[in-house]
């Protein structure tokens, strides 16, 4: 007996959903941001690439919105979003210039209704609830595997704030599959090995890669971060020579940093003490 | 004399963005109760427009329409009327029974009464086997039969049929003629337009011929044959009237 | 009232016989079950993403059913010539409008109700608990939104063709849902137009209370719910009045 129109269309829908849900990697769909010559010259792939990037950006913003409990606000004066900030902070009413205010405040009944329905003072989710933001990072990279920011911020939250370092590393390594020269991802993996796993050998390996791929135009703050943790990792495994080598590289960027100079002196002293201990003098 | 339908100096004008057309001009017609009246005319003469204006589907530019002495704009008068439209289109997702039940509901019939009426009507039009079949696969002839059935749901005193036998096979047409004769015997007034002049000959008491929106002639059917003799057919009579009207 | 009810029931029969609604229910069920079982980084006890996507689908599917259905009701009745035997019965044109609107509304409400029920069951199974008042308010918001959407679509359908009606309905709906609050600012170069749009177009963003459930905000105070309801009632009444005025004079 032939299937009716309804049953046929239902089967088609179920098959499509299964394909989507099985997360089949349709690489051809993701070729748009690939540097291959074919993709660069193909308008179809370029168009899709732009759409996927836009979707991924929207999904990333969703994470930010979730973190702020359902409201959004402009970036802080520091220029980065709250998700990217290393230092946890709260939005307090005194900081009026950073608090989102609804437009047309109380001008008419519509504005008042809108405010009552859609406005809430901005606040961050606490640690336990902040896990709610994680799905959006995974969805963002699913939409655009070349969206590096989603990997590093997601990896930071997963590995360092939520303490799931193994999953974070796996997530970030997946990002490296599509972005093999993304120094940010190497750096983030290094951070997790250093801070959470205390695995300095691996952190060195990743920070080295990050330093290798660091573009010249990256700002000094980012360079300093990579070099500092690389140097600190060497320090932890007592390879003081390498540690001093990398601290000196930071000094080249910040020649007047007296605190850094004292740090280098400190490491030299440790190196000296180590030589005494090992009988080298 | 009681009139079931009165059209007094009726005029209907179609207005477009850049045209104005008088579809019916000063039409005056009176249908006696219990009469079967055949409304004839060539294509585009204004037959359907006249029928539509009776039901207020179109606004009238001038004139008056009365049904059993009541103004046609009074919607309650339609409880005594039955209408079979020219194009028999009904809801594909309903069965004939459901359609007739809905229409019966409009007249305030209770379910039991309505079901009895529906059974009788479906039997009358020969559709009892398809009573619970969805109408989406019905042929034109089947829809026409349903159309006839729905026009009789309220046992109306005045019936208005627009091409009642269109799309029917000869057997079905014969059955419709018998139904019309049966209704006439019950004293119903029937006003219908048709192109099947042979059938009009058989069932009508009186005919009216409309051409280009003007009622050119009304006459009793038996008088036509009395005057013109046995050689005359209604078709010839109709063509003569139209040609004469065109020449004038 | 009986006549209006009969017309409304007639319309509802169609949607269940057309089976569109079953396709959407099936799709929603599959997607919700998938979302409920999805393990993002194997983190347990996270569910807001599921509420967001689930509620989004509930509203989206309801709108997809509501708009085309409402758009074609009057148009199909007239173009299909089923209006003639209908109006030949002792019913007024206003009965037809009321019946069409109610039928379309009940279809929207039934489909929305089924979708929402499915979402609620899966959501509460995943979460373990929930604020019933919030769920009720979101549901009421959706119901009211569909009433305004149906009225607006039927109103457009008596002036425009089917495709124009559907396009305009979706455009106005999404425009006002996303930018309704900032309509005046959006038209800063044409302030008069902005004012007209702000006050005349329906503010669908008032009825979309999903974010309160997703982000677990507190329930709305009663005066807000009553204001939303009053605004919607007034708007629907105005729209149906326009429909009636237009349809009353329409040549069939």
XYZ file of C-alpha atoms in Angstrom:
781
model
C 0.000 0.000 0.000
C 1.502 3.336 -1.002
C 2.290 5.747 1.803
C 0.041 8.745 2.044
C 1.427 12.277 1.673
C 1.308 12.844 5.423
C 3.265 9.728 6.300
C 5.862 10.337 3.594
C 6.531 13.869 4.742
C 6.765 12.699 8.334
C 9.404 10.132 7.400
C 11.397 12.773 5.525
C 11.284 15.105 8.524
C 12.402 12.362 10.911
C 15.299 11.370 8.644
C 16.450 14.984 8.367
C 16.253 15.412 12.129
C 18.263 12.246 12.726
C 20.944 13.493 10.370
C 21.082 16.830 12.131
C 21.036 15.311 15.596
C 23.817 12.870 14.803
C 26.068 15.921 14.318
C 27.385 14.573 11.077
C 30.311 16.712 10.092
C 29.389 18.028 6.729
C 32.819 19.424 6.033
C 31.830 20.867 2.741
C 29.480 23.179 4.610
C 32.315 24.360 6.763
C 34.755 24.991 3.976
C 33.724 28.594 3.627
C 36.329 29.934 6.049
C 38.970 27.527 4.864
C 41.881 29.139 3.154
C 41.743 26.794 0.196
C 41.705 28.568 -3.130
C 38.453 26.988 -4.193
C 36.589 28.355 -1.227
C 38.072 31.792 -1.441
C 36.853 32.178 -4.990
C 33.459 30.554 -4.547
C 30.726 33.050 -3.745
C 28.423 30.339 -2.428
C 30.879 29.294 0.244
C 31.658 32.895 1.080
C 27.988 33.660 1.592
C 27.451 30.659 3.792
C 30.565 31.471 5.716
C 29.279 34.904 6.559
C 25.911 33.531 7.638
C 27.479 30.915 9.861
C 29.727 33.516 11.455
C 26.716 35.697 12.157
C 24.820 32.812 13.712
C 27.820 31.887 15.817
C 28.160 35.492 16.980
C 24.497 35.555 17.973
C 24.919 32.326 19.921
C 27.959 33.748 21.661
C 25.996 36.846 22.625
C 23.377 34.524 24.022
C 25.965 33.211 26.448
C 26.706 36.769 27.499
C 23.038 37.474 27.961
C 22.581 34.323 29.984
C 25.489 35.331 32.177
C 23.746 38.624 32.857
C 20.529 36.894 33.842
C 18.637 37.799 30.715
C 19.643 41.389 30.147
C 22.443 42.748 28.042
C 24.527 45.836 28.378
C 27.295 47.526 26.453
C 30.884 46.535 26.989
C 32.666 47.833 30.012
C 35.104 50.680 29.739
C 37.912 48.135 29.679
C 36.609 47.060 26.260
C 35.969 43.418 26.977
C 32.724 41.745 27.859
C 32.002 40.399 31.336
C 32.465 36.837 30.071
C 36.018 37.497 29.031
C 36.998 39.342 32.194
C 39.358 37.456 34.397
C 38.335 39.299 37.509
C 34.827 38.529 38.672
C 32.864 41.712 39.199
C 29.329 42.718 39.843
C 27.169 45.446 38.452
C 26.111 47.767 41.206
C 23.651 50.573 40.951
C 26.301 53.175 41.707
C 28.050 52.440 38.455
C 25.337 54.179 36.506
C 27.366 54.614 33.404
C 27.626 50.872 33.023
C 24.060 49.945 33.730
C 21.685 49.429 30.851
C 18.711 51.717 31.093
C 15.569 51.224 29.062
C 14.948 53.924 26.507
C 11.994 56.329 26.844
C 11.910 55.785 30.529
C 8.318 56.210 31.778
C 7.238 58.488 28.946
C 3.995 56.688 28.225
C 2.036 53.599 29.172
C 3.797 51.536 26.505
C 7.220 52.420 27.877
C 6.101 51.669 31.402
C 4.702 48.318 30.347
C 7.844 47.534 28.423
C 9.988 48.378 31.397
C 7.869 46.246 33.711
C 8.037 43.291 31.328
C 11.548 43.417 29.939
C 13.772 45.297 32.310
C 15.719 43.907 35.188
C 18.879 45.263 36.816
C 21.912 43.542 35.421
C 23.569 40.937 37.577
C 25.867 38.024 36.995
C 24.903 34.430 37.496
C 26.556 32.858 40.476
C 29.062 30.051 40.010
C 26.582 27.183 40.171
C 24.155 28.785 37.734
C 26.875 30.049 35.423
C 27.032 26.568 33.904
C 23.868 27.592 32.048
C 25.972 29.583 29.615
C 27.960 26.577 28.410
C 25.568 25.147 25.786
C 25.799 28.355 23.805
C 29.540 28.029 23.395
C 29.149 24.532 22.065
C 26.416 25.644 19.707
C 28.451 28.641 18.582
C 31.384 26.459 17.536
C 28.998 23.992 15.961
C 27.711 26.823 13.801
C 31.176 28.128 13.074
C 34.134 25.930 14.034
C 36.456 28.782 13.124
C 35.052 31.031 15.843
C 38.102 31.123 18.041
C 36.668 33.457 20.657
C 33.938 30.943 21.480
C 36.555 28.265 22.075
C 38.734 30.322 24.349
C 35.970 31.904 26.408
C 34.082 28.613 26.586
C 37.271 26.811 27.494
C 38.007 29.374 30.197
C 34.590 29.009 31.762
C 34.499 25.275 31.514
C 38.061 24.641 32.622
C 38.764 27.331 35.140
C 35.462 28.654 36.462
C 33.569 25.379 36.477
C 36.584 23.204 37.183
C 36.042 20.711 34.364
C 39.536 20.885 33.000
C 39.518 17.626 31.031
C 36.381 18.530 29.161
C 37.688 22.025 28.562
C 40.923 20.702 27.119
C 39.036 18.323 24.874
C 36.825 21.195 23.734
C 39.823 23.401 23.015
C 41.701 20.640 21.226
C 38.687 20.234 18.988
C 39.073 23.918 18.213
C 42.653 23.289 17.200
C 41.476 20.797 14.574
C 39.892 23.651 12.654
C 42.271 26.381 13.791
C 45.681 24.760 13.949
C 47.474 28.094 14.195
C 45.225 29.736 16.777
C 47.689 30.909 19.404
C 44.759 31.934 21.665
C 43.583 28.349 21.926
C 47.068 27.074 22.697
C 47.358 29.755 25.332
C 44.057 28.830 26.913
C 44.975 25.144 27.048
C 48.229 26.153 28.640
C 46.317 28.209 31.214
C 44.202 25.245 32.167
C 47.160 22.889 32.490
C 48.979 25.475 34.556
C 46.159 26.676 36.838
C 43.936 23.639 37.216
C 46.042 20.577 36.518
C 49.393 21.858 37.734
C 50.816 20.017 34.728
C 53.685 22.329 33.869
C 55.268 20.099 31.255
C 52.133 20.210 29.164
C 51.570 23.885 29.866
C 55.060 24.577 28.552
C 54.329 22.657 25.367
C 51.188 24.654 24.709
C 52.532 28.031 25.702
C 55.487 27.415 23.402
C 53.119 26.754 20.528
C 51.142 29.855 21.435
C 54.302 31.917 21.426
C 55.341 30.398 18.114
C 52.064 31.376 16.460
C 51.757 34.773 18.145
C 51.337 37.317 15.347
C 53.485 40.405 15.475
C 50.496 42.743 15.686
C 49.156 41.231 18.920
C 49.247 43.693 21.812
C 51.854 43.450 24.507
C 49.362 42.501 27.192
C 48.526 39.265 25.393
C 52.205 38.563 24.708
C 53.015 39.191 28.330
C 50.359 36.731 29.466
C 51.783 33.935 27.317
C 55.393 34.669 28.238
C 54.621 35.059 31.938
C 52.960 31.687 32.269
C 55.564 30.069 30.065
C 58.285 31.444 32.276
C 56.358 30.476 35.415
C 55.902 26.936 34.075
C 59.646 26.598 33.566
C 60.134 27.968 37.032
C 57.828 25.306 38.456
C 59.830 22.501 36.837
C 62.965 24.213 38.087
C 64.321 24.977 34.615
C 65.446 28.401 35.796
C 67.523 29.156 32.728
C 64.558 28.925 30.421
C 62.428 30.739 32.939
C 64.823 33.674 33.061
C 65.066 33.598 29.253
C 61.329 34.159 28.920
C 61.104 36.661 31.739
C 63.737 38.669 29.877
C 61.599 38.595 26.786
C 58.859 40.255 28.811
C 61.368 42.811 30.004
C 62.082 43.700 26.371
C 58.399 44.635 26.093
C 58.220 46.407 29.446
C 61.761 47.641 30.158
C 60.702 49.793 33.127
C 58.832 47.058 34.946
C 60.719 47.022 38.269
C 58.537 44.289 39.677
C 59.556 42.072 36.772
C 63.201 42.906 37.338
C 62.868 41.854 40.966
C 61.177 38.653 39.805
C 64.073 37.849 37.496
C 66.480 38.492 40.363
C 64.428 36.150 42.468
C 64.585 33.393 39.872
C 68.333 33.944 39.463
C 68.717 33.507 43.199
C 66.700 30.295 43.024
C 68.898 29.158 40.172
C 71.982 29.968 42.249
C 70.642 28.103 45.256
C 69.851 25.170 43.014
C 73.401 25.107 41.735
C 74.677 25.065 45.318
C 72.319 22.202 46.102
C 73.489 20.307 43.061
C 77.051 21.023 43.836
C 77.636 23.311 40.913
C 79.556 26.390 41.943
C -52.323 37.859 -5.378
C -49.410 36.947 -3.179
C -45.978 37.513 -4.524
C -43.091 35.452 -3.281
C -40.508 37.640 -4.969
C -40.773 41.190 -6.174
C -38.090 43.110 -7.987
C -39.107 46.736 -8.422
C -37.101 48.908 -10.774
C -33.936 47.124 -9.805
C -30.626 48.524 -11.018
C -27.194 47.162 -10.254
C -24.021 48.917 -11.378
C -20.517 47.451 -11.365
C -17.884 50.031 -10.491
C -14.255 49.518 -11.377
C -11.244 51.808 -11.045
C -11.822 53.144 -14.545
C -15.172 51.847 -15.631
C -18.836 51.914 -14.733
C -21.118 49.207 -16.075
C -24.818 48.911 -15.581
C -25.291 45.177 -15.090
C -29.055 45.412 -14.502
C -31.210 48.331 -15.564
C -34.663 49.012 -14.199
C -35.656 45.397 -13.804
C -39.197 44.911 -12.605
C -40.398 41.385 -12.027
C -42.971 39.752 -9.811
C -43.053 36.046 -9.048
C -46.321 34.678 -7.793
C -46.273 32.236 -4.897
C -46.340 28.658 -6.059
C -45.018 29.524 -9.504
C -42.056 27.967 -11.289
C -40.297 30.776 -13.101
C -37.523 30.264 -15.603
C -35.056 33.136 -15.858
C -33.323 32.983 -19.202
C -30.729 35.016 -20.995
C -27.493 34.770 -22.959
C -24.137 34.651 -21.202
C -23.404 37.887 -19.353
C -27.004 39.071 -19.548
C -27.318 39.603 -15.791
C -29.016 36.445 -14.538
C -26.509 35.641 -11.835
C -26.201 39.319 -10.938
C -29.962 39.439 -10.360
C -29.802 36.371 -8.148
C -26.844 37.770 -6.207
C -28.646 41.037 -5.586
C -31.657 39.127 -4.225
C -29.376 37.723 -1.542
C -27.570 41.048 -0.973
C -24.287 39.669 -2.245
C -24.154 42.857 -4.278
C -25.474 46.278 -3.314
C -28.282 47.624 -5.476
C -27.869 51.009 -7.066
C -31.601 51.594 -7.186
C -34.852 49.775 -6.709
C -36.282 47.427 -4.174
C -36.374 43.691 -3.593
C -39.102 42.105 -1.507
C -39.457 38.511 -0.463
C -42.849 37.505 0.834
C -43.479 41.184 1.449
C -40.302 41.647 3.502
C -37.346 43.653 2.403
C -34.499 41.410 1.213
C -31.990 43.186 3.478
C -33.778 41.600 6.454
C -31.663 38.485 6.786
C -34.377 36.604 8.722
C -36.382 36.255 5.523
C -33.752 33.816 4.287
C -35.111 31.231 6.674
C -37.868 30.790 4.063
C -35.434 30.645 1.161
C -33.236 28.038 -0.393
C -30.365 28.745 -2.778
C -28.479 26.515 -5.142
C -25.514 28.449 -6.534
C -24.194 28.156 -10.055
C -20.837 26.777 -8.923
C -21.293 24.008 -6.383
C -18.270 24.389 -4.116
C -18.344 23.176 -0.568
C -15.821 22.455 2.123
C -13.596 19.608 0.963
C -12.849 18.510 4.521
C -16.504 17.854 5.386
C -18.775 14.962 4.573
C -22.224 15.681 3.101
C -23.789 14.803 6.426
C -21.551 17.230 8.325
C -22.215 19.990 5.805
C -25.960 19.545 5.953
C -25.860 19.306 9.721
C -24.040 22.623 9.883
C -26.537 24.283 7.565
C -29.407 22.760 9.512
C -27.892 24.271 12.634
C -28.162 27.724 11.081
C -31.913 27.264 10.932
C -32.080 26.124 14.521
C -32.856 22.486 13.884
C -31.974 20.088 16.660
C -29.671 17.188 15.937
C -32.357 14.499 15.782
C -34.624 16.484 13.519
C -31.717 17.538 11.364
C -30.466 13.963 10.970
C -33.873 12.803 9.819
C -34.094 15.589 7.277
C -30.552 14.888 6.094
C -31.278 11.209 5.554
C -34.359 12.076 3.506
C -32.584 14.672 1.439
C -29.590 12.501 0.676
C -31.927 9.735 -0.349
C -33.868 12.170 -2.524
C -30.756 13.263 -4.440
C -29.308 9.735 -4.520
C -26.270 10.420 -2.300
C -27.047 8.293 0.734
C -24.081 5.991 0.070
C -21.669 8.939 0.177
C -23.172 10.538 3.257
C -20.026 10.036 5.357
C -17.400 10.389 2.664
C -15.215 13.512 2.547
C -16.236 15.757 -0.318
C -12.682 16.356 -1.525
C -12.978 13.594 -4.111
C -16.514 14.284 -5.281
C -17.211 14.837 -8.966
C -19.010 17.919 -10.252
C -22.268 16.021 -10.540
C -22.035 14.757 -6.983
C -21.362 18.247 -5.691
C -24.347 19.489 -7.653
C -26.563 16.950 -5.912
C -25.231 18.004 -2.533
C -25.889 21.584 -3.557
C -29.499 20.732 -4.286
C -29.829 18.905 -0.988
C -28.477 21.806 1.031
C -30.919 24.207 -0.648
C -33.801 22.095 0.651
C -32.567 21.606 4.203
C -34.976 24.130 5.685
C -37.957 23.132 3.518
C -38.031 26.633 2.021
C -41.013 28.356 0.454
C -38.927 30.141 -2.144
C -36.187 28.313 -4.003
C -33.634 30.048 -6.155
C -31.624 27.787 -8.423
C -28.790 28.994 -10.584
C -28.263 26.420 -13.346
C -29.532 23.454 -11.294
C -28.799 20.788 -13.878
C -25.363 21.980 -14.922
C -22.865 19.111 -14.885
C -25.505 16.410 -14.391
C -25.941 13.361 -16.568
C -29.345 12.820 -18.258
C -30.556 10.508 -15.501
C -29.650 12.973 -12.789
C -31.201 15.801 -14.777
C -34.404 13.861 -15.044
C -34.341 13.264 -11.309
C -33.866 16.990 -10.664
C -36.812 17.754 -12.913
C -38.924 15.343 -10.873
C -37.771 17.008 -7.677
C -38.733 20.408 -9.035
C -42.126 19.072 -10.064
C -42.559 17.554 -6.618
C -41.709 20.891 -4.990
C -44.107 22.663 -7.263
C -46.839 20.224 -6.264
C -46.162 21.204 -2.633
C -46.789 24.821 -3.515
C -43.185 25.964 -3.440
C -42.087 28.919 -5.495
C -39.117 28.200 -7.705
C -37.065 30.823 -9.479
C -34.302 29.376 -11.565
C -31.952 30.305 -14.333
C -30.870 27.756 -16.856
C -29.413 27.282 -20.314
C -31.206 23.939 -20.701
C -34.255 25.320 -22.464
C -35.685 21.853 -23.065
C -35.948 21.415 -19.328
C -37.330 24.893 -18.774
C -40.063 23.962 -21.237
C -40.966 20.916 -19.164
C -41.111 22.423 -15.676
C -41.712 26.178 -15.883
C -45.008 27.979 -15.688
C -43.539 31.262 -16.799
C -40.291 32.476 -18.231
C -38.487 35.792 -18.305
C -35.767 36.684 -20.764
C -33.072 39.141 -19.813
C -30.583 40.592 -22.246
C -27.807 43.090 -21.447
C -29.308 43.788 -18.050
C -32.793 44.545 -19.354
C -35.809 42.297 -18.950
C -37.007 42.066 -22.517
C -39.866 39.603 -22.188
C -41.942 37.642 -19.712
C -44.508 35.157 -20.853
C -46.301 32.020 -19.801
C -44.842 28.896 -21.373
C -48.204 27.552 -22.507
C -49.048 30.923 -24.055
C -45.839 30.858 -26.068
C -46.793 27.540 -27.620
C -50.420 28.587 -28.083
C -49.400 31.695 -29.976
C -46.558 30.251 -31.981
C -47.905 26.806 -32.708
C -46.511 23.282 -32.314
C -43.501 24.009 -34.521
C -42.246 26.501 -31.969
C -39.587 25.467 -29.505
C -38.500 27.531 -26.545
C -35.017 27.698 -28.006
C -36.270 29.259 -31.202
C -38.453 31.628 -29.254
C -35.517 32.632 -27.080
C -33.199 33.227 -30.032
C -35.850 35.286 -31.819
C -36.356 37.498 -28.776
C -32.637 38.043 -28.313
C -31.952 38.809 -31.967
C -34.939 41.153 -32.125
C -33.714 42.854 -28.977
C -30.199 43.223 -30.448
C -31.570 44.716 -33.653
C -33.587 47.194 -31.649
C -24.119 32.727 19.044
C -24.993 29.242 17.801
C -24.322 30.322 14.232
C -20.923 31.711 15.197
C -20.128 28.508 17.078
C -21.110 26.365 14.080
C -18.851 28.342 11.748
C -15.979 28.152 14.261
C -16.349 24.378 14.695
C -16.361 23.989 10.929
C -13.004 25.734 10.700
C -11.508 23.656 13.487
C -12.502 20.458 11.736
C -10.340 21.471 8.820
C -7.126 21.877 10.768
C -7.426 18.466 12.358
C -8.225 16.835 9.044
C -5.378 18.584 7.276
C -2.962 17.074 9.786
C -0.471 19.949 9.781
C -0.720 20.116 13.540
C 0.387 16.511 13.965
C 3.546 17.136 11.975
C 4.466 20.054 14.247
C 3.697 18.115 17.401
C 5.903 15.284 16.212
C 8.732 17.645 15.305
C 8.465 19.408 18.637
C 8.447 16.139 20.536
C 11.550 14.868 18.757
C 13.418 18.131 19.225
C 12.424 18.507 22.874
C 13.409 14.950 23.727
C 16.718 15.463 21.946
C 17.343 18.720 23.803
C 16.384 17.210 27.136
C 18.873 14.410 26.624
C 21.613 16.541 25.141
C 24.614 16.636 27.411
C 26.604 19.755 26.819
C 30.032 18.965 28.221
C 28.234 16.361 30.366
C 27.170 19.106 32.728
C 24.111 18.105 34.664
C 21.298 20.308 35.953
C 21.399 22.881 33.188
C 18.117 23.468 31.461
C 17.742 27.103 30.495
C 18.964 26.404 26.969
C 16.264 23.767 26.638
C 13.613 26.175 27.882
C 14.793 28.818 25.453
C 14.912 26.611 22.393
C 11.776 24.712 23.384
C 9.718 27.824 24.037
C 11.039 29.400 20.876
C 9.846 26.410 18.886
C 6.471 26.387 20.637
C 5.879 29.998 19.709
C 7.319 29.619 16.222
C 5.202 26.589 15.342
C 2.094 28.252 16.725
C 2.709 31.303 14.583
C 3.370 29.162 11.539
C -0.008 27.501 12.004
C -1.888 30.656 12.944
C -0.900 33.129 10.237
C -1.516 31.179 7.010
C -4.660 29.687 8.484
C -6.089 33.080 9.426
C -4.955 34.604 6.150
C -6.802 32.183 3.945
C -10.084 31.910 5.848
C -11.932 34.834 4.337
C -10.092 34.701 1.040
C -10.767 31.014 0.439
C -14.383 31.402 1.433
C -14.830 34.078 -1.212
C -12.594 32.682 -3.949
C -13.925 29.167 -3.426
C -17.464 30.557 -3.631
C -18.501 28.720 -0.498
C -19.592 32.124 0.814
C -22.707 32.078 -1.356
C -24.530 29.101 0.145
C -23.327 30.305 3.554
C -24.731 33.820 3.291
C -27.870 32.514 1.613
C -28.772 31.130 5.043
C -30.245 33.433 7.714
C -26.856 34.609 8.947
C -25.334 38.047 8.878
C -21.912 38.927 7.560
C -20.875 39.822 11.093
C -21.637 36.226 12.110
C -19.293 35.018 9.407
C -16.507 37.323 10.608
C -17.019 36.359 14.237
C -17.156 32.678 13.360
C -14.030 32.854 11.229
C -12.136 34.739 13.894
C -13.175 32.396 16.684
C -12.470 29.323 14.609
C -9.031 30.577 13.678
C -8.398 31.599 17.262
C -9.398 28.218 18.680
C -7.156 26.454 16.192
C -4.251 28.644 17.272
C -5.041 28.176 20.934
C -5.438 24.420 20.677
C -2.186 23.978 18.772
C -0.368 26.376 21.101
C -1.854 24.622 24.110
C -0.720 21.211 22.890
C 2.769 22.458 22.096
C 3.024 24.272 25.418
C 1.812 21.251 27.351
C 4.416 19.074 25.675
C 7.101 21.633 26.429
C 5.994 22.015 30.068
C 6.032 18.280 30.731
C 9.504 17.782 29.288
C 10.835 20.962 30.861
C 9.587 20.104 34.340
C 10.867 16.539 34.037
C 14.297 17.920 33.258
C 14.250 20.705 35.844
C 12.522 18.844 38.604
C 10.609 21.925 39.635
C 9.255 25.160 38.275
C 7.324 28.283 39.108
C 3.747 27.519 38.083
C 2.814 31.158 38.050
C 5.548 31.911 35.554
C 4.461 29.077 33.304
C 0.877 30.307 33.500
C 1.858 33.857 32.659
C 3.932 32.789 29.672
C 1.028 30.655 28.492
C -1.429 33.534 28.909
C 0.948 35.836 27.065
C 1.051 33.400 24.184
C -2.722 33.053 24.100
C -3.206 36.813 24.020
C -0.502 37.213 21.391
C -2.243 34.712 19.127
C -5.546 36.538 19.513
C -3.995 39.784 18.317
C -2.068 38.021 15.566
C -5.183 36.275 14.274
C -7.200 39.482 14.322
C -4.463 41.380 12.539
C -4.069 38.706 9.880
C -7.797 38.449 9.215
C -7.952 42.239 8.989
C -5.148 42.283 6.443
C -6.779 39.454 4.497
C -9.885 41.496 3.708
C -7.685 44.142 2.121
C -4.869 42.116 0.515
C -4.158 38.875 -1.290
C -3.089 35.763 0.589
C 0.639 36.084 0.002
C 0.660 39.800 0.842
C -1.304 39.105 4.013
C 1.064 36.387 5.175
C 4.147 38.461 4.369
C 2.808 41.567 6.074
C 1.665 39.634 9.122
C 5.020 37.980 9.636
C 6.858 41.233 8.961
C 4.805 43.243 11.424
C 4.981 40.484 13.984
C 8.755 40.076 13.933
C 9.366 43.799 13.506
C 7.343 44.663 16.572
C 8.566 41.717 18.620
C 12.184 42.702 18.126
C 12.025 46.471 17.730
C 8.664 47.476 19.162
C 10.095 49.142 22.244
C 12.543 51.170 20.152
C 10.256 51.947 17.256
C 10.485 55.692 17.757
C 14.277 55.632 17.884
C 14.415 53.408 14.808
C 12.619 56.136 12.863
C 14.742 58.984 14.184
C 14.941 60.519 10.714
C 11.194 60.351 10.261
C 9.863 61.085 13.743
C 6.221 61.388 12.679
C 6.337 57.992 11.022
C 8.009 56.627 14.109
C 5.252 57.949 16.343
C 2.562 56.520 14.085
C 4.247 53.136 13.940
C 4.828 53.146 17.685
C 1.219 53.787 18.578
C -0.621 52.064 15.753
C 1.242 48.845 15.221
C 0.556 46.092 17.744
C 3.228 45.723 20.391
C 3.788 42.000 20.275
C 6.733 42.319 22.621
C 4.280 42.845 25.486
C 2.924 39.360 25.082
C 6.245 37.591 24.732
C 7.053 36.654 28.325
C 9.369 33.768 27.494
C 12.452 35.476 28.843
C 10.923 35.624 32.313
C 10.611 31.853 32.368
C 13.953 31.182 30.728
C 15.950 33.442 33.029
C 13.791 32.665 36.057
C 12.713 36.207 36.766
C 9.886 36.883 39.141
C 6.286 36.669 37.910
C 4.706 39.870 36.618
C 2.428 41.870 38.918
C -1.283 41.677 38.281
C -1.602 45.206 36.909
C 0.816 44.358 34.102
C -1.092 41.224 33.096
C -4.376 43.128 33.196
C -2.884 45.957 31.135
C -1.636 43.509 28.528
C -5.019 41.830 28.416
C -6.831 45.171 28.149
C -4.528 46.387 25.392
C -5.020 43.181 23.434
C -8.800 43.263 23.837
C -8.985 46.838 22.641
C -6.723 46.120 19.699
C -8.626 43.006 18.646
C -11.936 44.859 18.887
C -10.621 47.673 16.660
C -9.252 45.240 14.109
C -12.461 43.228 13.943
C -14.410 46.434 13.558
C -12.330 47.273 10.470
C -12.885 43.769 9.159
C -16.609 44.124 9.628
C -16.766 47.530 7.955
C -14.764 46.331 4.995
C -16.550 43.017 4.601
C -19.982 44.617 5.012
C -19.497 46.609 1.849
C -17.644 43.976 -0.083
C -19.127 42.771 -3.336
C -19.244 39.012 -3.458
